[in-house]
N, CA, C and O atoms as a CHARMM CRD file, in Angstrom:
* protein
*
  352
    1    1 THR  N     13.55200   6.88800 -17.90800 PROA 1      0.00000
    2    1 THR  CA    13.82500   6.96400 -16.33800 PROA 1      0.00000
    3    1 THR  C     13.49100   8.30600 -15.95400 PROA 1      0.00000
    4    1 THR  O     13.47000   9.31900 -16.65300 PROA 1      0.00000
    5    2 ILE  N     13.09200   8.07800 -14.07000 PROA 2      0.00000
    6    2 ILE  CA    12.40200   8.66000 -13.21400 PROA 2      0.00000
    7    2 ILE  C     13.34400   9.15400 -12.20100 PROA 2      0.00000
    8    2 ILE  O     13.54700   8.40900 -11.24200 PROA 2      0.00000
    9    3 ILE  N     14.04400  10.44800 -12.25400 PROA 3      0.00000
   10    3 ILE  CA    14.96500  10.73600 -11.19300 PROA 3      0.00000
   11    3 ILE  C     14.70000  11.08600  -9.65700 PROA 3      0.00000
   12    3 ILE  O     14.41900  12.24800  -9.36500 PROA 3      0.00000
   13    4 THR  N     14.75600  10.43100  -9.00200 PROA 4      0.00000
   14    4 THR  CA    13.88100  10.60100  -7.52500 PROA 4      0.00000
   15    4 THR  C     15.09300  10.90400  -6.43800 PROA 4      0.00000
   16    4 THR  O     16.30000  10.93300  -6.67800 PROA 4      0.00000
   17    5 LYS  N     14.55800  11.07800  -5.43000 PROA 5      0.00000
   18    5 LYS  CA    15.61400  11.26000  -4.23800 PROA 5      0.00000
   19    5 LYS  C     15.40500  10.28200  -3.50300 PROA 5      0.00000
   20    5 LYS  O     16.18200  10.12500  -2.56100 PROA 5      0.00000
   21    6 ASP  N     14.30900   9.33000  -3.69300 PROA 6      0.00000
   22    6 ASP  CA    14.41000   8.27000  -2.62500 PROA 6      0.00000
   23    6 ASP  C     13.90800   7.22200  -3.33700 PROA 6      0.00000
   24    6 ASP  O     12.69500   7.05000  -3.45500 PROA 6      0.00000
   25    7 ILE  N     15.06100   6.21500  -4.01800 PROA 7      0.00000
   26    7 ILE  CA    14.22400   4.92900  -5.24700 PROA 7      0.00000
   27    7 ILE  C     13.44700   4.30900  -3.98700 PROA 7      0.00000
   28    7 ILE  O     12.24500   4.57400  -3.98900 PROA 7      0.00000
   29    8 ASP  N     13.79500   3.72100  -3.17300 PROA 8      0.00000
   30    8 ASP  CA    12.85700   2.95500  -2.13000 PROA 8      0.00000
   31    8 ASP  C     11.26500   2.94800  -2.12500 PROA 8      0.00000
   32    8 ASP  O     10.48800   1.99300  -2.13000 PROA 8      0.00000
   33    9 ILE  N     11.00500   4.46900  -2.11300 PROA 9      0.00000
   34    9 ILE  CA    10.04700   4.72800  -1.56400 PROA 9      0.00000
   35    9 ILE  C      9.26500   4.92800  -3.05600 PROA 9      0.00000
   36    9 ILE  O      8.11900   4.52000  -3.24700 PROA 9      0.00000
   37   10 ALA  N     10.07900   5.62600  -4.08000 PROA 10     0.00000
   38   10 ALA  CA     9.09600   5.78200  -5.23800 PROA 10     0.00000
   39   10 ALA  C      9.04800   4.37600  -5.62100 PROA 10     0.00000
   40   10 ALA  O      7.93500   3.98600  -5.97200 PROA 10     0.00000
   41   11 ALA  N     10.12300   3.41200  -5.63600 PROA 11     0.00000
   42   11 ALA  CA     9.48200   2.27100  -5.94500 PROA 11     0.00000
   43   11 ALA  C      7.99400   1.51000  -5.62200 PROA 11     0.00000
   44   11 ALA  O      7.25000   0.91600  -6.40400 PROA 11     0.00000
   45   12 LYS  N      7.86000   1.74700  -4.24500 PROA 12     0.00000
   46   12 LYS  CA     6.83800   1.75300  -3.20000 PROA 12     0.00000
   47   12 LYS  C      5.71100   2.31900  -4.16200 PROA 12     0.00000
   48   12 LYS  O      4.85400   1.61000  -4.69000 PROA 12     0.00000
   49   13 ASN  N      5.82300   3.67700  -4.31800 PROA 13     0.00000
   50   13 ASN  CA     4.70000   4.61800  -4.82600 PROA 13     0.00000
   51   13 ASN  C      4.46600   4.06700  -6.18800 PROA 13     0.00000
   52   13 ASN  O      3.25000   3.96500  -6.34500 PROA 13     0.00000
   53   14 VAL  N      5.38100   3.51100  -7.65700 PROA 14     0.00000
   54   14 VAL  CA     4.76500   3.15900  -8.28100 PROA 14     0.00000
   55   14 VAL  C      3.89700   1.60600  -8.44700 PROA 14     0.00000
   56   14 VAL  O      2.89900   1.23300  -9.06400 PROA 14     0.00000
   57   15 ASP  N      4.95100   0.94300  -7.47600 PROA 15     0.00000
   58   15 ASP  CA     3.64400  -0.53800  -7.02500 PROA 15     0.00000
   59   15 ASP  C      2.01800   0.08100  -6.65600 PROA 15     0.00000
   60   15 ASP  O      1.10300  -0.43400  -7.29800 PROA 15     0.00000
   61   16 VAL  N      1.74000   0.92700  -5.86400 PROA 16     0.00000
   62   16 VAL  CA     0.40800   1.18400  -5.76000 PROA 16     0.00000
   63   16 VAL  C     -0.06000   1.65700  -7.06100 PROA 16     0.00000
   64   16 VAL  O     -1.05200   1.35000  -7.72200 PROA 16     0.00000
   65   17 ILE  N      0.85600   2.44700  -7.25900 PROA 17     0.00000
   66   17 ILE  CA     0.10200   3.13100  -8.80400 PROA 17     0.00000
   67   17 ILE  C     -0.42900   1.87900 -10.12600 PROA 17     0.00000
   68   17 ILE  O     -1.47600   1.82000 -10.77100 PROA 17     0.00000
   69   18 ILE  N      0.59700   1.14500 -10.13800 PROA 18     0.00000
   70   18 ILE  CA     0.35000  -0.00700 -10.75100 PROA 18     0.00000
   71   18 ILE  C     -0.40900  -0.25400 -10.46900 PROA 18     0.00000
   72   18 ILE  O     -1.35300   0.16100 -11.14100 PROA 18     0.00000
   73   19 THR  N     -0.70700  -1.02300  -9.40800 PROA 19     0.00000
   74   19 THR  CA    -2.22100  -1.62000  -8.53700 PROA 19     0.00000
   75   19 THR  C     -3.40100  -1.01100  -8.97200 PROA 19     0.00000
   76   19 THR  O     -4.36100  -1.72800  -9.25200 PROA 19     0.00000
   77   20 GLN  N     -3.48700   0.42900  -9.08800 PROA 20     0.00000
   78   20 GLN  CA    -4.60700   1.22300  -8.88700 PROA 20     0.00000
   79   20 GLN  C     -4.87300   1.31700 -10.21000 PROA 20     0.00000
   80   20 GLN  O     -5.98400   1.68300 -10.59200 PROA 20     0.00000
   81   21 LEU  N     -4.04000   1.04700 -10.92800 PROA 21     0.00000
   82   21 LEU  CA    -4.62400   0.96000 -12.83600 PROA 21     0.00000
   83   21 LEU  C     -4.84700  -0.48500 -13.08100 PROA 21     0.00000
   84   21 LEU  O     -5.23100  -0.82900 -14.19900 PROA 21     0.00000
   85   22 LYS  N     -4.64600  -1.37500 -12.14500 PROA 22     0.00000
   86   22 LYS  CA    -5.19200  -2.44000 -12.38100 PROA 22     0.00000
   87   22 LYS  C     -4.21700  -3.57200 -13.10000 PROA 22     0.00000
   88   22 LYS  O     -4.62400  -4.62800 -13.58500 PROA 22     0.00000
   89   23 GLY  N     -2.43300  -2.98800 -13.05300 PROA 23     0.00000
   90   23 GLY  CA    -1.50900  -3.83700 -13.39700 PROA 23     0.00000
   91   23 GLY  C     -0.70200  -4.82300 -12.31300 PROA 23     0.00000
   92   23 GLY  O     -1.24500  -5.07200 -11.23800 PROA 23     0.00000
   93   24 LYS  N      0.39900  -5.28400 -12.57900 PROA 24     0.00000
   94   24 LYS  CA     1.00300  -5.76000 -11.86900 PROA 24     0.00000
   95   24 LYS  C      2.40900  -5.56900 -12.40500 PROA 24     0.00000
   96   24 LYS  O      2.75800  -5.43800 -13.57800 PROA 24     0.00000
   97   25 ILE  N      3.35800  -5.58400 -10.97600 PROA 25     0.00000
   98   25 ILE  CA     4.56400  -5.43900 -11.47500 PROA 25     0.00000
   99   25 ILE  C      5.08200  -6.94300 -11.40500 PROA 25     0.00000
  100   25 ILE  O      4.85700  -7.63700 -10.41300 PROA 25     0.00000
  101   26 ILE  N      5.86900  -7.46400 -12.63700 PROA 26     0.00000
  102   26 ILE  CA     6.09800  -9.17000 -12.59800 PROA 26     0.00000
  103   26 ILE  C      7.38300  -9.22500 -12.21100 PROA 26     0.00000
  104   26 ILE  O      7.65800 -10.36500 -11.83700 PROA 26     0.00000
  105   27 LYS  N      8.43000  -8.36200 -12.12900 PROA 27     0.00000
  106   27 LYS  CA     9.60700  -8.65600 -11.67500 PROA 27     0.00000
  107   27 LYS  C     10.33600  -7.02100 -11.34700 PROA 27     0.00000
  108   27 LYS  O     10.05600  -5.89900 -11.76900 PROA 27     0.00000
  109   28 ALA  N     11.47200  -7.57900 -10.31200 PROA 28     0.00000
  110   28 ALA  CA    12.13700  -6.01000  -9.88500 PROA 28     0.00000
  111   28 ALA  C     13.56200  -6.36300  -9.79600 PROA 28     0.00000
  112   28 ALA  O     14.09100  -7.43600  -9.50700 PROA 28     0.00000
  113   29 GLU  N     14.02900  -5.30800 -10.08600 PROA 29     0.00000
  114   29 GLU  CA    15.93600  -5.34800  -9.68100 PROA 29     0.00000
  115   29 GLU  C     16.48500  -4.04800  -9.14100 PROA 29     0.00000
  116   29 GLU  O     16.30800  -2.84100  -9.31000 PROA 29     0.00000
  117   30 SER  N     17.04000  -4.64700  -8.60200 PROA 30     0.00000
  118   30 SER  CA    18.11000  -3.22700  -7.47900 PROA 30     0.00000
  119   30 SER  C     19.16500  -3.41100  -8.14700 PROA 30     0.00000
  120   30 SER  O     19.58600  -4.55200  -8.33800 PROA 30     0.00000
  121   31 LEU  N     19.79500  -2.31000  -8.63300 PROA 31     0.00000
  122   31 LEU  CA    21.25900  -1.89600  -8.92200 PROA 31     0.00000
  123   31 LEU  C     21.77200  -1.12700  -8.12000 PROA 31     0.00000
  124   31 LEU  O     21.26300  -0.82800  -7.03900 PROA 31     0.00000
  125   32 GLU  N     23.30000  -0.53200  -8.73000 PROA 32     0.00000
  126   32 GLU  CA    23.29400   0.37600  -7.71400 PROA 32     0.00000
  127   32 GLU  C     23.03200   1.96400  -7.91400 PROA 32     0.00000
  128   32 GLU  O     23.45000   2.62900  -8.86200 PROA 32     0.00000
  129   33 ASN  N     22.31700   2.39400  -6.91300 PROA 33     0.00000
  130   33 ASN  CA    21.52300   3.70700  -7.54100 PROA 33     0.00000
  131   33 ASN  C     20.54400   3.99600  -8.33200 PROA 33     0.00000
  132   33 ASN  O     20.18600   5.12900  -8.65200 PROA 33     0.00000
  133   34 LYS  N     19.91300   2.60300  -8.79600 PROA 34     0.00000
  134   34 LYS  CA    19.00600   2.28300  -9.67500 PROA 34     0.00000
  135   34 LYS  C     17.92600   1.41700  -9.73100 PROA 34     0.00000
  136   34 LYS  O     18.44200   0.43400 -10.26300 PROA 34     0.00000
  137   35 LYS  N     16.71400   1.12500  -9.52400 PROA 35     0.00000
  138   35 LYS  CA    15.70000   0.11300  -9.54600 PROA 35     0.00000
  139   35 LYS  C     15.14400  -0.03000 -10.91900 PROA 35     0.00000
  140   35 LYS  O     15.10600   0.96800 -11.63900 PROA 35     0.00000
  141   36 ILE  N     14.69500  -1.21600 -11.36100 PROA 36     0.00000
  142   36 ILE  CA    13.97900  -1.42200 -12.53000 PROA 36     0.00000
  143   36 ILE  C     13.09300  -2.57800 -12.33200 PROA 36     0.00000
  144   36 ILE  O     13.23300  -3.75300 -11.99300 PROA 36     0.00000
  145   37 LEU  N     11.79800  -1.53500 -12.78800 PROA 37     0.00000
  146   37 LEU  CA    10.66400  -2.42800 -12.29300 PROA 37     0.00000
  147   37 LEU  C      9.78700  -2.51900 -13.67300 PROA 37     0.00000
  148   37 LEU  O      9.39200  -1.61000 -14.40200 PROA 37     0.00000
  149   38 ILE  N      9.59600  -4.16800 -13.78900 PROA 38     0.00000
  150   38 ILE  CA     9.13900  -4.59500 -15.11500 PROA 38     0.00000
  151   38 ILE  C      7.42700  -4.62100 -14.71700 PROA 38     0.00000
  152   38 ILE  O      7.27200  -5.18200 -13.63300 PROA 38     0.00000
  153   39 ALA  N      6.04300  -4.12300 -15.37000 PROA 39     0.00000
  154   39 ALA  CA     5.26200  -4.29800 -15.24600 PROA 39     0.00000
  155   39 ALA  C      4.03400  -4.97900 -16.30600 PROA 39     0.00000
  156   39 ALA  O      4.64400  -5.32300 -17.31800 PROA 39     0.00000
  157   40 GLU  N      3.08100  -5.18800 -16.41000 PROA 40     0.00000
  158   40 GLU  CA     2.18400  -5.33200 -17.08700 PROA 40     0.00000
  159   40 GLU  C      0.80300  -4.53200 -17.18900 PROA 40     0.00000
  160   40 GLU  O      0.07400  -4.61100 -16.20000 PROA 40     0.00000
  161   41 ILE  N      0.63000  -4.23100 -17.61900 PROA 41     0.00000
  162   41 ILE  CA    -0.55700  -3.35300 -17.84500 PROA 41     0.00000
  163   41 ILE  C     -1.57800  -2.65800 -18.77500 PROA 41     0.00000
  164   41 ILE  O     -1.14900  -1.81800 -19.56600 PROA 41     0.00000
  165   42 GLY  N     -2.76900  -2.91800 -18.74200 PROA 42     0.00000
  166   42 GLY  CA    -3.34700  -2.23300 -19.91100 PROA 42     0.00000
  167   42 GLY  C     -2.92700  -1.40400 -20.75900 PROA 42     0.00000
  168   42 GLY  O     -2.22900  -0.49500 -20.30900 PROA 42     0.00000
  169   43 SER  N     -3.17700  -1.42600 -22.11400 PROA 43     0.00000
  170   43 SER  CA    -2.55300  -0.17300 -22.72800 PROA 43     0.00000
  171   43 SER  C     -3.35400   0.85800 -23.03200 PROA 43     0.00000
  172   43 SER  O     -2.86300   1.79700 -23.65900 PROA 43     0.00000
  173   44 LYS  N     -4.41400   0.88100 -22.74100 PROA 44     0.00000
  174   44 LYS  CA    -5.33300   1.97100 -22.40500 PROA 44     0.00000
  175   44 LYS  C     -4.96600   3.27100 -21.37600 PROA 44     0.00000
  176   44 LYS  O     -5.16900   4.46800 -21.57500 PROA 44     0.00000
  177   45 LYS  N     -4.37500   2.62500 -20.24900 PROA 45     0.00000
  178   45 LYS  CA    -3.91200   3.23600 -19.34500 PROA 45     0.00000
  179   45 LYS  C     -2.66200   3.36600 -18.94800 PROA 45     0.00000
  180   45 LYS  O     -2.43000   3.51000 -17.74700 PROA 45     0.00000
  181   46 LEU  N     -1.35000   3.32800 -20.15100 PROA 46     0.00000
  182   46 LEU  CA    -0.24500   3.91100 -20.41200 PROA 46     0.00000
  183   46 LEU  C     -0.00500   5.28700 -20.44400 PROA 46     0.00000
  184   46 LEU  O      1.11600   5.65600 -20.09300 PROA 46     0.00000
  185   47 GLN  N     -0.83700   6.13700 -20.80000 PROA 47     0.00000
  186   47 GLN  CA    -1.28600   7.68100 -20.83100 PROA 47     0.00000
  187   47 GLN  C     -1.05600   8.34200 -19.52700 PROA 47     0.00000
  188   47 GLN  O     -0.30500   9.29400 -19.31100 PROA 47     0.00000
  189   48 GLU  N     -2.05600   7.49200 -18.41000 PROA 48     0.00000
  190   48 GLU  CA    -3.06700   7.68300 -17.01400 PROA 48     0.00000
  191   48 GLU  C     -1.44300   7.52100 -16.51600 PROA 48     0.00000
  192   48 GLU  O     -0.82800   8.38700 -15.89400 PROA 48     0.00000
  193   49 LEU  N     -0.91700   6.24000 -16.92900 PROA 49     0.00000
  194   49 LEU  CA     0.54400   5.90900 -15.89600 PROA 49     0.00000
  195   49 LEU  C      1.68300   7.12500 -16.26100 PROA 49     0.00000
  196   49 LEU  O      2.36200   7.60600 -15.35300 PROA 49     0.00000
  197   50 ILE  N      1.80100   7.48900 -17.39900 PROA 50     0.00000
  198   50 ILE  CA     3.14800   8.42300 -17.30600 PROA 50     0.00000
  199   50 ILE  C      2.74600   9.62900 -16.33400 PROA 50     0.00000
  200   50 ILE  O      3.51800  10.19700 -15.56200 PROA 50     0.00000
  201   51 GLU  N      1.28100   9.93200 -16.53300 PROA 51     0.00000
  202   51 GLU  CA     0.69500  11.18600 -15.96900 PROA 51     0.00000
  203   51 GLU  C      1.34200  11.41200 -14.09700 PROA 51     0.00000
  204   51 GLU  O      1.71700  12.23400 -13.26200 PROA 51     0.00000
  205   52 LYS  N      1.03400   9.70400 -14.41600 PROA 52     0.00000
  206   52 LYS  CA     0.82900   9.79700 -12.57700 PROA 52     0.00000
  207   52 LYS  C      2.54200   9.36200 -12.06700 PROA 52     0.00000
  208   52 LYS  O      3.20900   9.67100 -11.07900 PROA 52     0.00000
  209   53 LEU  N      2.73900   8.74900 -12.93800 PROA 53     0.00000
  210   53 LEU  CA     4.44600   8.52400 -12.83100 PROA 53     0.00000
  211   53 LEU  C      5.42600   9.97000 -13.06500 PROA 53     0.00000
  212   53 LEU  O      6.63000   9.83300 -12.84800 PROA 53     0.00000
  213   54 ARG  N      5.16100  10.69100 -13.29400 PROA 54     0.00000
  214   54 ARG  CA     5.31300  12.34900 -12.89300 PROA 54     0.00000
  215   54 ARG  C      5.51500  13.08400 -11.57600 PROA 54     0.00000
  216   54 ARG  O      6.25800  14.00500 -11.23600 PROA 54     0.00000
  217   55 ILE  N      5.01100  12.68500 -11.23600 PROA 55     0.00000
  218   55 ILE  CA     4.37200  12.79400  -9.49300 PROA 55     0.00000
  219   55 ILE  C      5.46200  12.37900  -8.73000 PROA 55     0.00000
  220   55 ILE  O      5.94000  13.21700  -7.96600 PROA 55     0.00000
  221   56 ILE  N      6.07300  11.00900  -8.78000 PROA 56     0.00000
  222   56 ILE  CA     7.21700  10.26000  -8.29500 PROA 56     0.00000
  223   56 ILE  C      8.48700  11.37000  -8.60400 PROA 56     0.00000
  224   56 ILE  O      9.28600  11.52000  -7.68000 PROA 56     0.00000
  225   57 GLY  N      8.67700  12.03200  -9.66600 PROA 57     0.00000
  226   57 GLY  CA     9.98300  12.07000 -10.07800 PROA 57     0.00000
  227   57 GLY  C      9.96400  12.89700 -11.44000 PROA 57     0.00000
  228   57 GLY  O      9.02900  13.02200 -12.23100 PROA 57     0.00000
  229   58 ARG  N     11.50500  13.53000 -11.50700 PROA 58     0.00000
  230   58 ARG  CA    11.42600  13.88800 -13.13200 PROA 58     0.00000
  231   58 ARG  C     11.62500  12.87600 -14.06800 PROA 58     0.00000
  232   58 ARG  O     12.41100  11.95500 -13.84600 PROA 58     0.00000
  233   59 ILE  N     11.04900  12.95800 -14.98300 PROA 59     0.00000
  234   59 ILE  CA    11.01600  12.41200 -16.19500 PROA 59     0.00000
  235   59 ILE  C     12.07300  12.60300 -16.65600 PROA 59     0.00000
  236   59 ILE  O     12.42000  13.76000 -16.41800 PROA 59     0.00000
  237   60 LYS  N     13.05100  11.86200 -17.41000 PROA 60     0.00000
  238   60 LYS  CA    14.49200  12.35400 -17.71200 PROA 60     0.00000
  239   60 LYS  C     14.42900  12.63500 -19.36100 PROA 60     0.00000
  240   60 LYS  O     14.92000  13.53600 -20.04200 PROA 60     0.00000
  241   61 GLU  N     13.60900  11.47100 -19.70700 PROA 61     0.00000
  242   61 GLU  CA    13.67000  11.84500 -21.33800 PROA 61     0.00000
  243   61 GLU  C     12.17300  12.28600 -21.44300 PROA 61     0.00000
  244   61 GLU  O     11.49700  12.52100 -20.44100 PROA 61     0.00000
  245   62 LYS  N     11.48700  12.42700 -23.30100 PROA 62     0.00000
  246   62 LYS  CA    10.38100  12.63200 -22.87800 PROA 62     0.00000
  247   62 LYS  C      9.17500  11.59200 -22.87000 PROA 62     0.00000
  248   62 LYS  O      8.03900  11.99700 -22.62100 PROA 62     0.00000
  249   63 GLU  N      9.37700  10.51600 -23.09000 PROA 63     0.00000
  250   63 GLU  CA     8.39200   9.40600 -22.66100 PROA 63     0.00000
  251   63 GLU  C      9.28800   7.91000 -22.76500 PROA 63     0.00000
  252   63 GLU  O      9.13700   6.94900 -23.52000 PROA 63     0.00000
  253   64 PRO  N     10.39500   8.19800 -21.53100 PROA 64     0.00000
  254   64 PRO  CA    11.17700   7.24300 -21.05500 PROA 64     0.00000
  255   64 PRO  C     10.68200   5.89800 -20.50700 PROA 64     0.00000
  256   64 PRO  O     11.37000   4.87700 -20.53000 PROA 64     0.00000
  257   65 VAL  N      9.40600   5.97300 -19.99900 PROA 65     0.00000
  258   65 VAL  CA     9.51800   4.45800 -19.10900 PROA 65     0.00000
  259   65 VAL  C      8.66900   3.35800 -19.52200 PROA 65     0.00000
  260   65 VAL  O      8.57400   2.29800 -18.90300 PROA 65     0.00000
  261   66 LEU  N      7.94500   3.70400 -20.78300 PROA 66     0.00000
  262   66 LEU  CA     7.44800   2.66100 -21.45300 PROA 66     0.00000
  263   66 LEU  C      8.58700   1.82400 -22.51300 PROA 66     0.00000
  264   66 LEU  O      9.51300   2.43400 -23.04800 PROA 66     0.00000
  265   67 GLU  N      8.40200   0.66800 -22.66900 PROA 67     0.00000
  266   67 GLU  CA     8.81900  -0.48400 -23.64600 PROA 67     0.00000
  267   67 GLU  C      7.82200  -1.56600 -23.88800 PROA 67     0.00000
  268   67 GLU  O      7.82800  -2.67700 -23.35800 PROA 67     0.00000
  269   68 THR  N      6.81500  -1.02200 -24.90800 PROA 68     0.00000
  270   68 THR  CA     6.12200  -2.06200 -24.57200 PROA 68     0.00000
  271   68 THR  C      6.88300  -2.91000 -26.06700 PROA 68     0.00000
  272   68 THR  O      7.53200  -2.59400 -27.06400 PROA 68     0.00000
  273   69 GLY  N      6.22200  -4.31900 -25.34100 PROA 69     0.00000
  274   69 GLY  CA     6.44400  -5.39500 -26.26000 PROA 69     0.00000
  275   69 GLY  C      4.92300  -6.29100 -26.59500 PROA 69     0.00000
  276   69 GLY  O      3.71200  -6.09900 -26.48800 PROA 69     0.00000
  277   70 GLU  N      5.65500  -7.12900 -26.95900 PROA 70     0.00000
  278   70 GLU  CA     4.36300  -8.32900 -27.74900 PROA 70     0.00000
  279   70 GLU  C      3.34300  -8.69300 -26.17100 PROA 70     0.00000
  280   70 GLU  O      3.70000  -8.77300 -24.99500 PROA 70     0.00000
  281   71 CYS  N      1.52000  -8.89900 -27.05400 PROA 71     0.00000
  282   71 CYS  CA     1.36800  -8.64900 -25.75300 PROA 71     0.00000
  283   71 CYS  C      1.32500 -10.64500 -25.37700 PROA 71     0.00000
  284   71 CYS  O      1.64300 -11.46900 -26.23500 PROA 71     0.00000
  285   72 ARG  N      0.90800 -10.99100 -24.07400 PROA 72     0.00000
  286   72 ARG  CA     1.11800 -11.98200 -23.93000 PROA 72     0.00000
  287   72 ARG  C     -0.29000 -12.88900 -24.01300 PROA 72     0.00000
  288   72 ARG  O     -1.29000 -12.82300 -23.29800 PROA 72     0.00000
  289   73 LYS  N      0.02300 -13.81400 -25.21900 PROA 73     0.00000
  290   73 LYS  CA    -1.11500 -14.84400 -25.59200 PROA 73     0.00000
  291   73 LYS  C     -2.17100 -14.97800 -24.82900 PROA 73     0.00000
  292   73 LYS  O     -3.33100 -14.80900 -25.20500 PROA 73     0.00000
  293   74 GLU  N     -1.62100 -15.45300 -23.13600 PROA 74     0.00000
  294   74 GLU  CA    -2.87100 -15.90700 -22.34600 PROA 74     0.00000
  295   74 GLU  C     -3.81700 -15.07500 -21.79400 PROA 74     0.00000
  296   74 GLU  O     -4.76700 -15.34200 -21.05700 PROA 74     0.00000
  297   75 LEU  N     -3.25700 -13.55900 -22.45300 PROA 75     0.00000
  298   75 LEU  CA    -4.18500 -12.95600 -21.75700 PROA 75     0.00000
  299   75 LEU  C     -4.59100 -11.84100 -22.52600 PROA 75     0.00000
  300   75 LEU  O     -4.19800 -11.98100 -23.68500 PROA 75     0.00000
  301   76 ASP  N     -5.33700 -10.59100 -22.31700 PROA 76     0.00000
  302   76 ASP  CA    -5.96700 -10.29600 -23.04400 PROA 76     0.00000
  303   76 ASP  C     -4.65000  -9.04500 -24.22500 PROA 76     0.00000
  304   76 ASP  O     -3.66700  -8.47200 -23.75500 PROA 76     0.00000
  305   77 CYS  N     -5.03400  -8.98400 -25.47800 PROA 77     0.00000
  306   77 CYS  CA    -3.71100  -8.35600 -26.24100 PROA 77     0.00000
  307   77 CYS  C     -3.77800  -7.13400 -25.83900 PROA 77     0.00000
  308   77 CYS  O     -2.80400  -6.48400 -26.21700 PROA 77     0.00000
  309   78 ASP  N     -4.69400  -6.42300 -25.09000 PROA 78     0.00000
  310   78 ASP  CA    -4.61700  -4.93500 -24.53700 PROA 78     0.00000
  311   78 ASP  C     -3.72100  -4.85100 -23.61500 PROA 78     0.00000
  312   78 ASP  O     -3.49800  -3.71500 -23.19800 PROA 78     0.00000
  313   79 ILE  N     -2.94000  -6.00000 -23.01800 PROA 79     0.00000
  314   79 ILE  CA    -1.90700  -6.09000 -22.23000 PROA 79     0.00000
  315   79 ILE  C     -0.80500  -5.67900 -22.40000 PROA 79     0.00000
  316   79 ILE  O     -0.37300  -6.48600 -23.22300 PROA 79     0.00000
  317   80 VAL  N     -0.02800  -4.99100 -22.20700 PROA 80     0.00000
  318   80 VAL  CA     1.46600  -4.53100 -22.52900 PROA 80     0.00000
  319   80 VAL  C      2.65200  -4.63600 -21.18200 PROA 80     0.00000
  320   80 VAL  O      2.45200  -4.78500 -19.97600 PROA 80     0.00000
  321   81 ARG  N      3.89400  -4.49200 -21.93600 PROA 81     0.00000
  322   81 ARG  CA     4.53900  -4.90500 -20.64800 PROA 81     0.00000
  323   81 ARG  C      5.19600  -3.28800 -20.53200 PROA 81     0.00000
  324   81 ARG  O      5.31000  -2.61800 -21.55800 PROA 81     0.00000
  325   82 VAL  N      5.62000  -2.72900 -19.15300 PROA 82     0.00000
  326   82 VAL  CA     6.47200  -1.84300 -19.34800 PROA 82     0.00000
  327   82 VAL  C      7.34000  -1.82200 -18.70000 PROA 82     0.00000
  328   82 VAL  O      7.20400  -2.61700 -17.77000 PROA 82     0.00000
  329   83 THR  N      8.76400  -0.99000 -18.67300 PROA 83     0.00000
  330   83 THR  CA     9.91100  -0.74400 -18.01700 PROA 83     0.00000
  331   83 THR  C      9.97200   0.59000 -17.12000 PROA 83     0.00000
  332   83 THR  O      9.88000   1.69700 -17.65000 PROA 83     0.00000
  333   84 ILE  N     10.11000   0.44800 -15.91300 PROA 84     0.00000
  334   84 ILE  CA    10.22700   1.63400 -15.34700 PROA 84     0.00000
  335   84 ILE  C     11.94100   2.11100 -14.61200 PROA 84     0.00000
  336   84 ILE  O     12.29000   1.32300 -13.73200 PROA 84     0.00000
  337   85 ILE  N     12.44200   2.68500 -14.75500 PROA 85     0.00000
  338   85 ILE  CA    13.72500   2.61300 -14.00700 PROA 85     0.00000
  339   85 ILE  C     13.55900   4.03600 -13.19900 PROA 85     0.00000
  340   85 ILE  O     12.96200   5.06900 -13.50000 PROA 85     0.00000
  341   86 LEU  N     14.32200   3.66500 -12.06600 PROA 86     0.00000
  342   86 LEU  CA    13.88700   4.88500 -11.21200 PROA 86     0.00000
  343   86 LEU  C     15.22600   5.01000 -10.93200 PROA 86     0.00000
  344   86 LEU  O     15.74700   3.92900 -10.65500 PROA 86     0.00000
  345   87 SER  N     16.05200   6.07600 -10.90500 PROA 87     0.00000
  346   87 SER  CA    17.13800   6.15100 -10.54600 PROA 87     0.00000
  347   87 SER  C     17.82800   7.46400  -9.79700 PROA 87     0.00000
  348   87 SER  O     17.16200   8.44900 -10.11300 PROA 87     0.00000
  349   88 LEU  N     18.55100   7.70500  -9.21700 PROA 88     0.00000
  350   88 LEU  CA    18.83000   8.89200  -8.22900 PROA 88     0.00000
  351   88 LEU  C     19.34000  10.26400  -9.23000 PROA 88     0.00000
  352   88 LEU  O     19.62500  11.34000  -8.70500 PROA 88     0.00000
């Protein structure tokens, strides 16, 4: 979970970061005072993603933003799915 003052601006920034790292947002869900983004990104880019996300806001847990899942068979197995939660 990333604590931020403006969830909408943070979500746009996350989208830019994911795109810069050659990933893509595959799902976005808005809840009360929270936005959940699910993205696919190369596993070798995960550390860089975490570092860039720290610029957006305070990360609540030690490594909270990543929930790596199974790689998709039609993609290179170096692709992982991550969940990013933005909260006020």
